[in-house]
Amino acid sequence: GALLALNKPPGLPVLGQPGELSLDALLPVLRRRLGLPAEFHVVKAPARQCSGLVLLSSCYHTTKKLQQFFTKARQRGQYPATYCAVTVGVPAEAEGEIRTGLCWQQQGDTAMVVPVPAPGRHSLARKEVKSTLTRYRVLGARGGCALLQLQPKTAFPEQLQVHLTLLLCPALGDHEHSSRVGSVLGVPFLLPPEAAPTRTQVLDEELLSRLGLSPQQLRHLPLHIHLQELVLP
């Protein structure tokens, strides 16, 4: 009917700057190629850094109905979106939930998403901090890495990346938040955001070898978080 599903590569933004390649800029080309009369709307799409399922609609009412469904499903405690991620490190527990407050914090010239472990009622009421929750399950583990299923109950920018660092298992290819996970004698620990400036993810030589990458190529490694499934009404 009115729906079309695509698989977005990592690094492609939904809305780009003028002159920048983006999903939105490609929609008119896609519509012409498919010979469809109506414009497309983006119903649901992963963030720029992530890959995976993009749901498009050529009907405005269908778009609004689905977006309302996703919001109400989360409010009812359901998990309409399922992601998978490859992590550097294996969680101590095979499944569980990550709960924390998240907020934007200025770090020098850039704004970063940082966790707030015990947000106050006033900061939540003023919406300075948002209470967030992600359910996770380990699907497999090998060689110090894991494949995780992630189901966010809330929506906040970079929520999944930050939640994975709180598990001490940052996503492979996370060059924004992985520096917050340090290691002493092979034991990982969490660093405060102000002590962990953004940098290219650091991987050990064995993992680099298995990936077939040189240290110089590492900064081009994309984020391994993929929107795998959406539940529709």
PDB file of C-alpha atoms in Angstrom, residues 6-184:
ATOM      1  CA  LEU A   6      14.575   0.606   2.807  1.00  0.00           C
ATOM      2  CA  ASN A   7      17.888  -0.428   4.360  1.00  0.00           C
ATOM      3  CA  LYS A   8      19.941   2.699   5.174  1.00  0.00           C
ATOM      4  CA  PRO A   9      23.746   2.549   5.268  1.00  0.00           C
ATOM      5  CA  PRO A  10      25.553   4.063   8.277  1.00  0.00           C
ATOM      6  CA  GLY A  11      26.606   7.698   7.947  1.00  0.00           C
ATOM      7  CA  LEU A  12      23.658   8.807   5.789  1.00  0.00           C
ATOM      8  CA  PRO A  13      21.619  11.506   7.580  1.00  0.00           C
ATOM      9  CA  VAL A  14      17.836  11.660   7.282  1.00  0.00           C
ATOM     10  CA  LEU A  15      17.931  15.454   6.966  1.00  0.00           C
ATOM     11  CA  GLY A  16      21.180  16.931   5.675  1.00  0.00           C
ATOM     12  CA  GLN A  17      22.656  20.384   5.286  1.00  0.00           C
ATOM     13  CA  PRO A  18      22.066  22.186   1.948  1.00  0.00           C
ATOM     14  CA  GLY A  19      24.111  20.406  -0.712  1.00  0.00           C
ATOM     15  CA  GLU A  20      24.746  17.393   1.544  1.00  0.00           C
ATOM     16  CA  LEU A  21      23.717  13.893   0.525  1.00  0.00           C
ATOM     17  CA  SER A  22      20.791  12.839   2.714  1.00  0.00           C
ATOM     18  CA  LEU A  23      17.839  10.479   2.714  1.00  0.00           C
ATOM     19  CA  ASP A  24      15.450  13.418   2.322  1.00  0.00           C
ATOM     20  CA  ALA A  25      17.335  14.653  -0.769  1.00  0.00           C
ATOM     21  CA  LEU A  26      17.080  11.185  -2.337  1.00  0.00           C
ATOM     22  CA  LEU A  27      13.310  10.769  -1.878  1.00  0.00           C
ATOM     23  CA  PRO A  28      12.224  12.685  -5.041  1.00  0.00           C
ATOM     24  CA  VAL A  29      14.653  10.572  -7.116  1.00  0.00           C
ATOM     25  CA  LEU A  30      13.297   7.403  -5.531  1.00  0.00           C
ATOM     26  CA  ARG A  31       9.705   8.450  -6.181  1.00  0.00           C
ATOM     27  CA  ARG A  32      10.418   9.083  -9.872  1.00  0.00           C
ATOM     28  CA  ARG A  33      12.338   5.818 -10.246  1.00  0.00           C
ATOM     29  CA  LEU A  34       9.413   3.861  -8.778  1.00  0.00           C
ATOM     30  CA  GLY A  35       6.880   5.830 -10.826  1.00  0.00           C
ATOM     31  CA  LEU A  36       4.824   6.866  -7.804  1.00  0.00           C
ATOM     32  CA  PRO A  37       2.658  10.013  -7.940  1.00  0.00           C
ATOM     33  CA  ALA A  38       2.765  11.008  -4.248  1.00  0.00           C
ATOM     34  CA  GLU A  39       5.591  12.422  -2.153  1.00  0.00           C
ATOM     35  CA  PHE A  40       7.244  10.211   0.481  1.00  0.00           C
ATOM     36  CA  HIS A  41       7.317  10.968   4.215  1.00  0.00           C
ATOM     37  CA  VAL A  42       9.809   9.439   6.635  1.00  0.00           C
ATOM     38  CA  VAL A  43       7.837   7.517   9.269  1.00  0.00           C
ATOM     39  CA  LYS A  44      10.790   6.012  11.143  1.00  0.00           C
ATOM     40  CA  ALA A  45      14.526   5.924  10.487  1.00  0.00           C
ATOM     41  CA  PRO A  46      17.697   5.228  12.463  1.00  0.00           C
ATOM     42  CA  ALA A  47      20.025   8.074  13.402  1.00  0.00           C
ATOM     43  CA  ARG A  48      22.725   9.251  11.014  1.00  0.00           C
ATOM     44  CA  GLN A  49      25.486   7.037  12.437  1.00  0.00           C
ATOM     45  CA  CYS A  50      23.304   3.900  12.524  1.00  0.00           C
ATOM     46  CA  SER A  51      22.258   1.599   9.702  1.00  0.00           C
ATOM     47  CA  GLY A  52      19.016  -0.254   9.162  1.00  0.00           C
ATOM     48  CA  LEU A  53      15.332  -0.061   8.528  1.00  0.00           C
ATOM     49  CA  VAL A  54      13.799   3.114   7.096  1.00  0.00           C
ATOM     50  CA  LEU A  55      10.022   3.177   6.886  1.00  0.00           C
ATOM     51  CA  LEU A  56       8.534   5.566   4.296  1.00  0.00           C
ATOM     52  CA  SER A  57       4.921   6.404   3.559  1.00  0.00           C
ATOM     53  CA  SER A  58       3.267   8.092   0.564  1.00  0.00           C
ATOM     54  CA  CYS A  59       0.132   8.895   2.628  1.00  0.00           C
ATOM     55  CA  TYR A  60       0.172  11.716   5.179  1.00  0.00           C
ATOM     56  CA  HIS A  61      -2.560  10.128   7.343  1.00  0.00           C
ATOM     57  CA  THR A  62      -0.735   6.782   7.401  1.00  0.00           C
ATOM     58  CA  THR A  63       2.444   8.594   8.478  1.00  0.00           C
ATOM     59  CA  LYS A  64       0.693  10.379  11.372  1.00  0.00           C
ATOM     60  CA  LYS A  65      -1.129   7.195  12.449  1.00  0.00           C
ATOM     61  CA  LEU A  66       2.091   5.157  12.579  1.00  0.00           C
ATOM     62  CA  GLN A  67       4.075   7.849  14.392  1.00  0.00           C
ATOM     63  CA  GLN A  68       1.323   8.083  17.011  1.00  0.00           C
ATOM     64  CA  PHE A  69       1.315   4.287  17.316  1.00  0.00           C
ATOM     65  CA  PHE A  70       5.085   4.194  18.016  1.00  0.00           C
ATOM     66  CA  THR A  71       4.736   6.895  20.704  1.00  0.00           C
ATOM     67  CA  LYS A  72       1.750   5.221  22.403  1.00  0.00           C
ATOM     68  CA  ALA A  73       3.375   1.773  22.223  1.00  0.00           C
ATOM     69  CA  ARG A  74       6.379   3.040  24.202  1.00  0.00           C
ATOM     70  CA  GLN A  75       4.036   4.707  26.713  1.00  0.00           C
ATOM     71  CA  ARG A  76       2.263   1.353  27.199  1.00  0.00           C
ATOM     72  CA  GLY A  77       5.581  -0.301  27.995  1.00  0.00           C
ATOM     73  CA  GLN A  78       5.964  -1.993  24.612  1.00  0.00           C
ATOM     74  CA  TYR A  79       9.138  -2.051  22.504  1.00  0.00           C
ATOM     75  CA  PRO A  80       8.188  -1.409  18.843  1.00  0.00           C
ATOM     76  CA  ALA A  81      11.804  -1.019  17.623  1.00  0.00           C
ATOM     77  CA  THR A  82      14.511  -3.686  17.840  1.00  0.00           C
ATOM     78  CA  TYR A  83      18.165  -2.949  17.101  1.00  0.00           C
ATOM     79  CA  CYS A  84      21.195  -5.217  16.980  1.00  0.00           C
ATOM     80  CA  ALA A  85      24.711  -4.097  17.852  1.00  0.00           C
ATOM     81  CA  VAL A  86      28.231  -5.483  17.852  1.00  0.00           C
ATOM     82  CA  THR A  87      30.039  -4.482  21.035  1.00  0.00           C
ATOM     83  CA  VAL A  88      33.664  -4.436  22.132  1.00  0.00           C
ATOM     84  CA  GLY A  89      33.368  -6.393  25.354  1.00  0.00           C
ATOM     85  CA  VAL A  90      30.740  -8.817  26.628  1.00  0.00           C
ATOM     86  CA  PRO A  91      28.157  -7.710  29.242  1.00  0.00           C
ATOM     87  CA  ALA A  92      28.475  -9.367  32.657  1.00  0.00           C
ATOM     88  CA  GLU A  93      24.783 -10.356  32.556  1.00  0.00           C
ATOM     89  CA  ALA A  94      23.239 -12.150  29.558  1.00  0.00           C
ATOM     90  CA  GLU A  95      20.208  -9.841  29.601  1.00  0.00           C
ATOM     91  CA  GLY A  96      18.896  -6.890  31.504  1.00  0.00           C
ATOM     92  CA  GLU A  97      17.894  -3.228  31.404  1.00  0.00           C
ATOM     93  CA  ILE A  98      19.895  -0.015  31.358  1.00  0.00           C
ATOM     94  CA  ARG A  99      18.151   2.880  33.105  1.00  0.00           C
ATOM     95  CA  THR A 100      19.641   6.350  33.405  1.00  0.00           C
ATOM     96  CA  GLY A 101      18.893   9.994  32.897  1.00  0.00           C
ATOM     97  CA  LEU A 102      20.401  11.590  29.788  1.00  0.00           C
ATOM     98  CA  CYS A 103      21.063  15.231  29.016  1.00  0.00           C
ATOM     99  CA  TRP A 104      23.085  17.455  26.707  1.00  0.00           C
ATOM    100  CA  GLN A 105      26.246  18.922  28.230  1.00  0.00           C
ATOM    101  CA  GLN A 106      28.631  21.431  26.716  1.00  0.00           C
ATOM    102  CA  GLN A 107      32.207  20.111  26.478  1.00  0.00           C
ATOM    103  CA  GLY A 108      34.380  22.884  25.056  1.00  0.00           C
ATOM    104  CA  ASP A 109      33.044  23.760  21.609  1.00  0.00           C
ATOM    105  CA  THR A 110      30.766  20.738  21.277  1.00  0.00           C
ATOM    106  CA  ALA A 111      27.611  19.483  22.994  1.00  0.00           C
ATOM    107  CA  MET A 112      27.663  15.859  24.153  1.00  0.00           C
ATOM    108  CA  VAL A 113      25.037  13.461  25.499  1.00  0.00           C
ATOM    109  CA  VAL A 114      26.015  12.404  29.028  1.00  0.00           C
ATOM    110  CA  PRO A 115      24.377  10.119  31.614  1.00  0.00           C
ATOM    111  CA  VAL A 116      22.790  11.474  34.786  1.00  0.00           C
ATOM    112  CA  PRO A 117      22.568   8.418  37.102  1.00  0.00           C
ATOM    113  CA  ALA A 118      20.150   9.945  39.639  1.00  0.00           C
ATOM    114  CA  PRO A 119      18.268  12.840  38.049  1.00  0.00           C
ATOM    115  CA  GLY A 120      16.230  15.048  40.374  1.00  0.00           C
ATOM    116  CA  ARG A 121      12.477  15.480  40.013  1.00  0.00           C
ATOM    117  CA  HIS A 122      12.855  19.155  39.152  1.00  0.00           C
ATOM    118  CA  SER A 123      15.357  18.553  36.336  1.00  0.00           C
ATOM    119  CA  LEU A 124      13.045  15.857  34.896  1.00  0.00           C
ATOM    120  CA  ALA A 125       9.997  18.134  35.202  1.00  0.00           C
ATOM    121  CA  ARG A 126      11.845  20.994  33.477  1.00  0.00           C
ATOM    122  CA  LYS A 127      12.932  18.464  30.803  1.00  0.00           C
ATOM    123  CA  GLU A 128      16.592  19.325  31.375  1.00  0.00           C
ATOM    124  CA  VAL A 129      17.142  15.577  31.837  1.00  0.00           C
ATOM    125  CA  LYS A 130      15.193  12.704  30.281  1.00  0.00           C
ATOM    126  CA  SER A 131      14.738   9.358  32.002  1.00  0.00           C
ATOM    127  CA  THR A 132      15.721   6.625  29.517  1.00  0.00           C
ATOM    128  CA  LEU A 133      15.483   2.834  29.367  1.00  0.00           C
ATOM    129  CA  THR A 134      16.902   0.185  27.021  1.00  0.00           C
ATOM    130  CA  ARG A 135      16.349  -3.558  27.289  1.00  0.00           C
ATOM    131  CA  TYR A 136      19.252  -5.735  26.075  1.00  0.00           C
ATOM    132  CA  ARG A 137      19.965  -9.411  25.438  1.00  0.00           C
ATOM    133  CA  VAL A 138      23.240 -11.080  24.438  1.00  0.00           C
ATOM    134  CA  LEU A 139      22.660 -13.127  21.272  1.00  0.00           C
ATOM    135  CA  GLY A 140      26.240 -14.386  20.983  1.00  0.00           C
ATOM    136  CA  ALA A 141      29.803 -13.695  22.078  1.00  0.00           C
ATOM    137  CA  ARG A 142      33.216 -14.555  20.704  1.00  0.00           C
ATOM    138  CA  GLY A 143      36.744 -13.189  20.900  1.00  0.00           C
ATOM    139  CA  GLY A 144      35.886 -10.495  23.415  1.00  0.00           C
ATOM    140  CA  CYS A 145      33.027  -9.102  21.300  1.00  0.00           C
ATOM    141  CA  ALA A 146      29.268  -9.639  21.547  1.00  0.00           C
ATOM    142  CA  LEU A 147      26.155  -9.427  19.380  1.00  0.00           C
ATOM    143  CA  LEU A 148      23.385  -7.715  21.355  1.00  0.00           C
ATOM    144  CA  GLN A 149      19.682  -7.236  20.793  1.00  0.00           C
ATOM    145  CA  LEU A 150      18.639  -3.745  21.942  1.00  0.00           C
ATOM    146  CA  GLN A 151      15.071  -2.534  22.510  1.00  0.00           C
ATOM    147  CA  PRO A 152      14.814   1.128  23.560  1.00  0.00           C
ATOM    148  CA  LYS A 153      11.641   2.113  25.403  1.00  0.00           C
ATOM    149  CA  THR A 154      12.548   5.807  25.136  1.00  0.00           C
ATOM    150  CA  ALA A 155      13.953   7.945  22.361  1.00  0.00           C
ATOM    151  CA  PHE A 156      16.918  10.262  23.000  1.00  0.00           C
ATOM    152  CA  PRO A 157      19.823  11.145  20.673  1.00  0.00           C
ATOM    153  CA  GLU A 158      22.731   8.664  21.016  1.00  0.00           C
ATOM    154  CA  GLN A 159      20.812   6.770  23.725  1.00  0.00           C
ATOM    155  CA  LEU A 160      22.000   3.341  22.599  1.00  0.00           C
ATOM    156  CA  GLN A 161      25.664   4.385  22.362  1.00  0.00           C
ATOM    157  CA  VAL A 162      25.640   5.891  25.870  1.00  0.00           C
ATOM    158  CA  HIS A 163      23.757   2.926  27.344  1.00  0.00           C
ATOM    159  CA  LEU A 164      26.300   0.495  25.876  1.00  0.00           C
ATOM    160  CA  THR A 165      29.165   2.425  27.467  1.00  0.00           C
ATOM    161  CA  LEU A 166      27.360   2.124  30.817  1.00  0.00           C
ATOM    162  CA  LEU A 167      27.478  -1.656  30.249  1.00  0.00           C
ATOM    163  CA  LEU A 168      31.254  -1.162  29.737  1.00  0.00           C
ATOM    164  CA  CYS A 169      30.747  -2.595  26.234  1.00  0.00           C
ATOM    165  CA  PRO A 170      30.828   0.266  23.696  1.00  0.00           C
ATOM    166  CA  ALA A 171      29.528  -0.369  20.197  1.00  0.00           C
ATOM    167  CA  LEU A 172      32.120  -1.266  17.586  1.00  0.00           C
ATOM    168  CA  GLY A 173      32.828   1.877  15.566  1.00  0.00           C
ATOM    169  CA  ASP A 174      31.634   4.278  18.288  1.00  0.00           C
ATOM    170  CA  HIS A 175      34.128   7.141  17.999  1.00  0.00           C
ATOM    171  CA  GLU A 176      31.990   9.449  20.175  1.00  0.00           C
ATOM    172  CA  HIS A 177      31.514   7.646  23.487  1.00  0.00           C
ATOM    173  CA  SER A 178      33.865   4.637  23.577  1.00  0.00           C
ATOM    174  CA  SER A 179      36.669   6.694  25.164  1.00  0.00           C
ATOM    175  CA  ARG A 180      34.608   6.721  28.403  1.00  0.00           C
ATOM    176  CA  VAL A 181      35.416   3.044  28.926  1.00  0.00           C
ATOM    177  CA  GLY A 182      38.952   2.649  30.269  1.00  0.00           C
ATOM    178  CA  SER A 183      40.833  -0.516  31.193  1.00  0.00           C
ATOM    179  CA  VAL A 184      43.367  -1.477  33.874  1.00  0.00           C
TER     180      VAL A 184
END
